[in-house]
Coordinates of C-alpha atoms in Angstrom, one line a residue:
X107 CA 144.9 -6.3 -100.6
X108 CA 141.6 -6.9 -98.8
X109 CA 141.9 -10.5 -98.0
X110 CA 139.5 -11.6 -95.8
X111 CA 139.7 -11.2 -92.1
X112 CA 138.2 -12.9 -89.3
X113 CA 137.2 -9.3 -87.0
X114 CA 133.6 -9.7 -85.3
X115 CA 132.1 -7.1 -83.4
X116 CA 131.2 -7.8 -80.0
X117 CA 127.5 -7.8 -79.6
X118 CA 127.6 -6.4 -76.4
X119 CA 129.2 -3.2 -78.0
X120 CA 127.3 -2.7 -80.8
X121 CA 124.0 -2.9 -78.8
X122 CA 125.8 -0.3 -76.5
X123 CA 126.4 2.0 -79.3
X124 CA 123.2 1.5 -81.2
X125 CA 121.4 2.2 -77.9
X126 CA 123.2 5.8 -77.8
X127 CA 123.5 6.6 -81.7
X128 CA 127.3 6.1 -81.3
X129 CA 129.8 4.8 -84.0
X130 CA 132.5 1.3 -83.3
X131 CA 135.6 2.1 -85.3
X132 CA 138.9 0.0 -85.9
X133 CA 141.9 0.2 -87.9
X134 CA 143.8 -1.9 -90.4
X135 CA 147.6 -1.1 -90.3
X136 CA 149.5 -2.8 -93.3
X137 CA 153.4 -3.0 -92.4
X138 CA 156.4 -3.7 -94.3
X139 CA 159.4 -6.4 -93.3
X140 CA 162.8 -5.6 -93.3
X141 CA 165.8 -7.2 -92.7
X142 CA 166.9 -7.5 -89.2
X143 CA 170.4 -5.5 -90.2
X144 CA 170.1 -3.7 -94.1
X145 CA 167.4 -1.8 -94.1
X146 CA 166.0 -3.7 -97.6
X147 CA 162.6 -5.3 -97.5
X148 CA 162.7 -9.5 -97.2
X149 CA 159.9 -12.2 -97.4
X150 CA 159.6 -12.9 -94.0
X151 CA 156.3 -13.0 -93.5
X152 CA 155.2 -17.1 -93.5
X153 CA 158.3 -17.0 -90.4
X154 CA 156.2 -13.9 -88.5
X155 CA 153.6 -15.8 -88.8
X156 CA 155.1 -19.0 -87.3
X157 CA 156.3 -16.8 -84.3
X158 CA 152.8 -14.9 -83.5
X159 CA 151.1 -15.9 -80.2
X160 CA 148.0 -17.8 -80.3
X161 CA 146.2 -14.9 -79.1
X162 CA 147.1 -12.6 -81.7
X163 CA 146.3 -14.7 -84.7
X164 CA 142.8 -14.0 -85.6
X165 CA 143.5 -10.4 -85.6
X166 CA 146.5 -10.9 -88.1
X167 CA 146.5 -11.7 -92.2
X168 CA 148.6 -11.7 -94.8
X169 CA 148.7 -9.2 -97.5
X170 CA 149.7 -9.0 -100.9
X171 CA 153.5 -9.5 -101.2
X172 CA 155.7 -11.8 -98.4
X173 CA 157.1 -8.4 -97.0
X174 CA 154.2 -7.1 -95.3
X175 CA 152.2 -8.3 -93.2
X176 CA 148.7 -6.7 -91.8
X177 CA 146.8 -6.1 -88.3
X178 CA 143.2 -5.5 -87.9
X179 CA 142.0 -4.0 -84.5
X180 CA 138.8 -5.6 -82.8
X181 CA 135.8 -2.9 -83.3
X182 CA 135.6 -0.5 -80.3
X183 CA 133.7 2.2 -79.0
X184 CA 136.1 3.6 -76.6
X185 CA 139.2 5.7 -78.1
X186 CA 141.6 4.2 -75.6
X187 CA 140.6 0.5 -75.9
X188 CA 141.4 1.1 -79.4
X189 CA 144.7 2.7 -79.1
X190 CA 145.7 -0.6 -76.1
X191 CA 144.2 -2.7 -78.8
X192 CA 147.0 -1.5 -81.9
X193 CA 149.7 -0.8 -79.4
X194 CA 149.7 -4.3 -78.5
X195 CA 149.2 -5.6 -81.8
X196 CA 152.2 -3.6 -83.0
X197 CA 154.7 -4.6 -80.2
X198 CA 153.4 -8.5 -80.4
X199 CA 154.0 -8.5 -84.4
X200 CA 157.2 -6.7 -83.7
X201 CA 158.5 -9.4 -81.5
X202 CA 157.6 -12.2 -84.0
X203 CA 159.1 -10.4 -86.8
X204 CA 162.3 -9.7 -84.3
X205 CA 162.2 -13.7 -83.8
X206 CA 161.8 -14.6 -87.3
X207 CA 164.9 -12.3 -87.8
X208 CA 163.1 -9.2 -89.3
X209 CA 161.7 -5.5 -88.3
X210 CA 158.5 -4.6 -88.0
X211 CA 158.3 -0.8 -90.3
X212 CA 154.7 1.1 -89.9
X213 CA 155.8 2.7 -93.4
X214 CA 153.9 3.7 -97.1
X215 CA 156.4 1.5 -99.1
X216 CA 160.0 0.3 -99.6
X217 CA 162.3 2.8 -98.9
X218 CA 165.9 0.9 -99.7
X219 CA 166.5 -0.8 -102.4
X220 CA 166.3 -4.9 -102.9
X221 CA 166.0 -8.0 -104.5
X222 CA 162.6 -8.7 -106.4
X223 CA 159.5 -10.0 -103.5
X224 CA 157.6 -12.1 -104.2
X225 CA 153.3 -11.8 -104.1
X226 CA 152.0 -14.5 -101.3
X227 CA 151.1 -17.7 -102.5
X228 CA 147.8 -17.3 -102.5
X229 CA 145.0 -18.6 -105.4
X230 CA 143.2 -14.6 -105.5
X231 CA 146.7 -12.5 -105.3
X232 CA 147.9 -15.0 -108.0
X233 CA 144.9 -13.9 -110.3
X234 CA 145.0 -10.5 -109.1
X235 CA 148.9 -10.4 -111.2
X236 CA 147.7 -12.8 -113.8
X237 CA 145.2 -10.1 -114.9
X238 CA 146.7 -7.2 -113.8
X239 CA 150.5 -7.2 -114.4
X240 CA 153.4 -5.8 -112.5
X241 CA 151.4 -2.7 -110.6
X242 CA 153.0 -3.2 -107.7
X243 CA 156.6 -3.5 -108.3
X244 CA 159.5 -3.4 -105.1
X245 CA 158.2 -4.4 -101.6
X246 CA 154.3 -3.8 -101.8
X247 CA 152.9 -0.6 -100.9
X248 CA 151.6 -0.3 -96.9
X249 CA 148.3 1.4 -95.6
X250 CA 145.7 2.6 -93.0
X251 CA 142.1 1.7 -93.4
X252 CA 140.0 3.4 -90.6
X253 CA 136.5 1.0 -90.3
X254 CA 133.3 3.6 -88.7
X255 CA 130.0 1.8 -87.9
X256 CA 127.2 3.5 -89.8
X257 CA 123.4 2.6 -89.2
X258 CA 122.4 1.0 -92.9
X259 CA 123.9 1.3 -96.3
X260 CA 121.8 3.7 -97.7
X261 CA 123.0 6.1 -95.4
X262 CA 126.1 5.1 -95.9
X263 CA 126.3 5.6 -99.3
X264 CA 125.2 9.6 -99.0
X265 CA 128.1 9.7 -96.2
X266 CA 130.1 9.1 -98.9
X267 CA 129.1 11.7 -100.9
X268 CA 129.7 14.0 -98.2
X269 CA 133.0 13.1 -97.3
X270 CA 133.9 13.7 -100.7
X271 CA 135.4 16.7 -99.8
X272 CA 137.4 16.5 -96.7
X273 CA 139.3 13.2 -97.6
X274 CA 142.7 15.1 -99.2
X275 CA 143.4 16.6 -95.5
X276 CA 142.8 13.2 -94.4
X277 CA 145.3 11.6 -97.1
X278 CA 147.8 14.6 -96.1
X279 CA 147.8 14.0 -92.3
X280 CA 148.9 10.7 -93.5
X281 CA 151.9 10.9 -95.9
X282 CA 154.6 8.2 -95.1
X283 CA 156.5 7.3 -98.3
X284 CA 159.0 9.6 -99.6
X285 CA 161.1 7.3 -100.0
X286 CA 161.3 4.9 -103.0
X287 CA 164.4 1.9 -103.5
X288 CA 167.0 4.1 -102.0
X289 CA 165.6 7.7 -103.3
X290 CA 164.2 10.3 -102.5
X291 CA 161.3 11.1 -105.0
X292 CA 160.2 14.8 -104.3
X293 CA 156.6 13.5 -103.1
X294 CA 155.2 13.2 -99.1
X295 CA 153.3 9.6 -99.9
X296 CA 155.2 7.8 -103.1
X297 CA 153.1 4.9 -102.1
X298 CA 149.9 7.6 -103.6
X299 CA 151.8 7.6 -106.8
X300 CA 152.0 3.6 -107.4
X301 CA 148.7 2.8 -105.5
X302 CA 147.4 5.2 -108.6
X303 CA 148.0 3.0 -111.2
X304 CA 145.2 0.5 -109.9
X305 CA 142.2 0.9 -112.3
X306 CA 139.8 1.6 -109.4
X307 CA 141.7 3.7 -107.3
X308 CA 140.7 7.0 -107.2
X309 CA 137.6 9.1 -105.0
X310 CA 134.1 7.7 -105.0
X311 CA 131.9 9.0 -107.5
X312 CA 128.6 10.7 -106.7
X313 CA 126.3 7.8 -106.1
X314 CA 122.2 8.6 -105.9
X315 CA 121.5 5.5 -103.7
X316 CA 123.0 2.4 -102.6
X317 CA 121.2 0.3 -105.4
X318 CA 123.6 2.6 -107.6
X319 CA 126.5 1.9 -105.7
X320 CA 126.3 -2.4 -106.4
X321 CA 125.1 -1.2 -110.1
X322 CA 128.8 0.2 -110.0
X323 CA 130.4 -2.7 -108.7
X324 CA 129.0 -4.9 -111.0
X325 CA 129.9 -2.8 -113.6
X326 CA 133.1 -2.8 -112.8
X327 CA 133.4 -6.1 -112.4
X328 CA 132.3 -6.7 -115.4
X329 CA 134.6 -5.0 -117.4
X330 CA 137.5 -6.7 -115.6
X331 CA 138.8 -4.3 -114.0
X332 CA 138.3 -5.4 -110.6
X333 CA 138.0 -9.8 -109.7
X334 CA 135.4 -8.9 -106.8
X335 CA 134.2 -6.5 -104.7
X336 CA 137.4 -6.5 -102.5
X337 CA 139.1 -4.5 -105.5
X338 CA 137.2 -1.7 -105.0
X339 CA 139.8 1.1 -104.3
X340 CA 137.6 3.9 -104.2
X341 CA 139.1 6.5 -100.8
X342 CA 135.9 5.2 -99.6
X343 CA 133.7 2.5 -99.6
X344 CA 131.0 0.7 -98.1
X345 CA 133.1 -2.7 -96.4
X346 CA 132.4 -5.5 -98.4
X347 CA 132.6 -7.5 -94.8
X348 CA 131.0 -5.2 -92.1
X349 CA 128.8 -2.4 -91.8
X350 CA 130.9 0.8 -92.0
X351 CA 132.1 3.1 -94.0
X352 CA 135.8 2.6 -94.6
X353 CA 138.3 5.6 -95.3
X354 CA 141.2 3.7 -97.0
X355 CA 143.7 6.0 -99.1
X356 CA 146.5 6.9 -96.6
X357 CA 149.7 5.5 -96.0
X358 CA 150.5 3.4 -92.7
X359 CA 151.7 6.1 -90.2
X360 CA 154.5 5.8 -88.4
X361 CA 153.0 5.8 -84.6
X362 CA 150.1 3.8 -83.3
X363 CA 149.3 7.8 -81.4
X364 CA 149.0 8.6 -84.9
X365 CA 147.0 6.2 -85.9
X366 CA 144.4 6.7 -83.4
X367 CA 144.2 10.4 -83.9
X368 CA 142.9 9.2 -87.9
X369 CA 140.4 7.3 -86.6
X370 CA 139.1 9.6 -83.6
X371 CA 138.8 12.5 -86.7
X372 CA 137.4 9.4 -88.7
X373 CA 134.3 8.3 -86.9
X374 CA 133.8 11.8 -86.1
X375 CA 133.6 13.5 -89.4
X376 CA 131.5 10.4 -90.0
X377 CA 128.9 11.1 -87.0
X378 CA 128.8 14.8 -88.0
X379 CA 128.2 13.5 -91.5
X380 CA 125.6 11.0 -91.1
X381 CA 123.8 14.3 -88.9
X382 CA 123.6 15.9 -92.2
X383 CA 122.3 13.0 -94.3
X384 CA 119.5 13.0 -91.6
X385 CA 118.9 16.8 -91.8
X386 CA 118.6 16.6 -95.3
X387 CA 121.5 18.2 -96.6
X388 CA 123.3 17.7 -100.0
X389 CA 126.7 16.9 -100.5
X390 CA 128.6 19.1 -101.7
X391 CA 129.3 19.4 -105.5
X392 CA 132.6 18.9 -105.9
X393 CA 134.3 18.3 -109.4
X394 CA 136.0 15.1 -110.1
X395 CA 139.0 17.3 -111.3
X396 CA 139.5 19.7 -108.3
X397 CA 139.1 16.7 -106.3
X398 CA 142.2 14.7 -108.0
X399 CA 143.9 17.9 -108.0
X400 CA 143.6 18.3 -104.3
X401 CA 144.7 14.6 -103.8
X402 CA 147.8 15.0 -105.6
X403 CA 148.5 17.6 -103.9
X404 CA 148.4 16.0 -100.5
X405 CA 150.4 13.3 -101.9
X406 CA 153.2 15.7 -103.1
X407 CA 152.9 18.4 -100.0
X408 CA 151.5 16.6 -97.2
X409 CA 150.4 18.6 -94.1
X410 CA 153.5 20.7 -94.3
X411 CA 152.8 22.3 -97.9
X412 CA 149.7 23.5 -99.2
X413 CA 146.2 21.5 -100.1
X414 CA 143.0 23.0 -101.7
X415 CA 139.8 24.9 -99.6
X416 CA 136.8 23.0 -101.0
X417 CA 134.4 25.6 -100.4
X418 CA 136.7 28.4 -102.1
X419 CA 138.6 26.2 -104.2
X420 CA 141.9 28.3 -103.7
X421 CA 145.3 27.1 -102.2
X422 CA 145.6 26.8 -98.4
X423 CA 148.0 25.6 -95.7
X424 CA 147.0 22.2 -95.4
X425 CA 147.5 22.9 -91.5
X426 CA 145.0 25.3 -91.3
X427 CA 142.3 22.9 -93.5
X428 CA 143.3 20.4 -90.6
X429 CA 142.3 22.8 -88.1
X430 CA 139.4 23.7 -89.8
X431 CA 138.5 19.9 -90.0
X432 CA 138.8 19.5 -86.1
X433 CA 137.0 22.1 -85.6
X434 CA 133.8 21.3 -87.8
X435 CA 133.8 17.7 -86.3
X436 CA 134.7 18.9 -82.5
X437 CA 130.5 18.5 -81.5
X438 CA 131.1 14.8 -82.3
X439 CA 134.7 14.3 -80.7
X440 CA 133.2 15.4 -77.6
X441 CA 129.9 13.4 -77.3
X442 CA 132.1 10.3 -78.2
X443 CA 134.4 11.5 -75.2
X444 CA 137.0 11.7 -77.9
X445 CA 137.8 15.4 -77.6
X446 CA 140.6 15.4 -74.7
X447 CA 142.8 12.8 -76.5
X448 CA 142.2 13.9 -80.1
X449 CA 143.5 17.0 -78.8
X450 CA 146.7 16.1 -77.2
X451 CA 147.3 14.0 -80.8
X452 CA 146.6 16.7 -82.8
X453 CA 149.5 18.4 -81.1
X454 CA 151.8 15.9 -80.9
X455 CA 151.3 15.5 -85.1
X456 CA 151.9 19.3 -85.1
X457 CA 155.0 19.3 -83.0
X458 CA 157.1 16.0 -84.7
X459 CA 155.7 16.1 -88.5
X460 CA 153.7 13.5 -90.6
X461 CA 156.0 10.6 -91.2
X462 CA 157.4 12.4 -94.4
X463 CA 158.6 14.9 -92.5
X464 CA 160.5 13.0 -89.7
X465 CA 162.1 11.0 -92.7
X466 CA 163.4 13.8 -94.2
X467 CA 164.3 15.7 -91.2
X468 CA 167.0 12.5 -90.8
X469 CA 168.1 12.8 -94.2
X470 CA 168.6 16.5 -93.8
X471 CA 170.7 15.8 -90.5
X472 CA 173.1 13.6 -92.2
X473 CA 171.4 10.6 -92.1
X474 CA 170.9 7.6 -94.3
X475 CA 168.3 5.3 -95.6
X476 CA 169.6 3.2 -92.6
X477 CA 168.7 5.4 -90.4
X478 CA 165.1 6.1 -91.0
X479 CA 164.8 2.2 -91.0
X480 CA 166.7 2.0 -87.5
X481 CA 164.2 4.9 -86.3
X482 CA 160.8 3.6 -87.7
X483 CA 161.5 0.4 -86.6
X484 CA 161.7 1.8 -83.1
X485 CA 158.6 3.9 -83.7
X486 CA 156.4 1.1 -85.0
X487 CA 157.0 -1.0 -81.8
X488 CA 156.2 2.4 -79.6
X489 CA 159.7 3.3 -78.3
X490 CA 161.3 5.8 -78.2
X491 CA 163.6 6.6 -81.4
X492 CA 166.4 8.0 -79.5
X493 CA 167.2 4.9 -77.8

């Protein structure tokens, strides 16, 4: 839960994309650990860790319970450095987890039941359940947090306001948890539905300037219902660490082709975004309600169910809003050189399913808890799941 990292852009890069008003972007990928046979969560994380190459370290932390462990990519400009840079991660964690006699699962939360885990040992997570209880109970709940370079907080607090709106397709595409401790629990993302309970979860507010936005924090901080600025769960924020805007409320998808298809759409919707906050346009005014209604609904229907139109507040076929969404942003796909492989993602999502959907597609062959494990396990590490 937003400990501290070590990822430094490379100044090289960011002089490369300042000189061509183009966005870095990187992805954190929280993953749960299972055991190496049962598909229940175990705390194998201080072993991964012993078993990681050298190499790999810096880019790897821990996270908030001893059954997950988490991956930052280095920042990148180009789509398919980024998409070498978390399939590489992925297989090298993979193998230490393999070694320390665990799996590697790119999945929202727990999805067999298990003994009690146990948070890290670590002096912040230890006052984060001192003050805050039990809230978040089985294995710890797993996520993608998609990092877009933005050119100075002020604008990046009115991208926020304008992304307001499109973040529910976002959380949709990304649904990865409908399994909870052994059941199925009638939502896409179950992970949503604990990662709720946080007192500052939930979309950012309208904020008039960036001085607003650290009035907030320190608001909230001092009521106590954050420690620090690393608490703030808002969909998304301003990084506490580096200078993006950060889109955090989706599950951990299941693929690192997934993955990368979030981010391309990311730092795309951003660029178009930060175009308007230039021009002068005003965010959209959307109510606080509508907007907690359309998250629900992405965590209960996903992409495969319905989700709300923003601009005529009626239901829709979430599919169609993603369309809609890839084709608003398309201008800025393409002048990142983005377009081509955002386009073959987009159809591979269409054709296999968010990860909710390829879960329950196994159930509803006659599968087990097992065997979505057994298949995740294989997808997380990039190989096939038939073999």
């Amino acid at each position: 839960m937003d400990n501290a990292g070590s990822t430094i852009i490379d100044p090289e890069l960011a002089e490369r994309a300042e000189s061509n008003d183009l966005h870095t972007l990187g992805v954190e990928e929280e993953y749960l650990l299972v055991d190496a046979v049962e598909p229940r969560a175990v705390e194998a994380v201080e072993e991964v860790f012993d078993h990681l190459p050298a190499e790999m370290r810096d880019s790897v932390q821990h996270e908030f319970m001893r059954s997950q462990i988490e991956v930052a990519s280095p920042p990148q400009l180009e789509l398919g450095a980024l998409a070498k840079a978390l399939r590489e991660l992925r297989a090298g964690v993979a193998d230490a987890a393999e070694a320390a006699g665990a799996r590697l699962l790119a999945i929202g939360t727990g999805p067999a039941a298990g003994g009690r885990i146990r948070v890290v040992d670590n002096p912040r997570y230890h006052r984060m359940q001192e003050r805050f209880g039990d809230l978040s109970p089985g294995a710890g709940m797993c996520g993608t947090h998609v990092h877009v370079s933005i050119p100075d907080d002020e604008t990046g607090v009115q991208v926020l306001n304008h992304l307001r709106p499109w973040l529910p397709i976002f959380q949709a595409a990304t649904v990865n948890s409908p399994l909870f401790e052994g059941r199925e629990t009638g939502y896409a993302s179950w992970r949503f539905m604990l990662w709720e309970r946080w007192p500052t979860v939930g979309p950012a507010p309208y904020l008039r300037s960036f001085q607003d936005y650290e009035t907030m924090i320190a608001d909230l901080e001092a009521s106590g219902a954050m420690l620090d600025e690393g608490m703030l769960y808002w969909y998304a924020r301003l990084s506490a660490r580096y200078p993006t805007v950060e889109i955090r409320m989706g599950d951990v998808m299941p693929t690192a082709d997934d993955a990368v298809l979030l981010a391309a759409l990311a730092r795309a919707l951003v660029a178009t975004l930060v175009n308007e906050v230039r021009a002068g346009v005003p965010a959209p005014d959307v109510p606080h309600p509508l907007l907690m209604a359309a998250h629900w609904r992405a965590a209960h229907d996903g992409l495969e169910g319905l989700n709300i139109d923003m601009a005529t507040r009626e239901p829709r076929s979430a599919w169609k809003l993603m369309r809609q969404l890839f084709d608003y942003v398309r201008p800025e796909l393409e002048r990142h050189g983005d377009l081509e492989m955002a386009t073959t993602l987009l159809g591979k999502l269409r054709a296999h399913g968010t990860g909710a959907a390829r879960q329950k597609a196994i159930l509803a062959q006659g599968g087990s808890v097992a065997d979505v494990v057994d298949r995740f396990a294989r997808l997380t590490r990039g190989e096939s799941p038939e073999k």
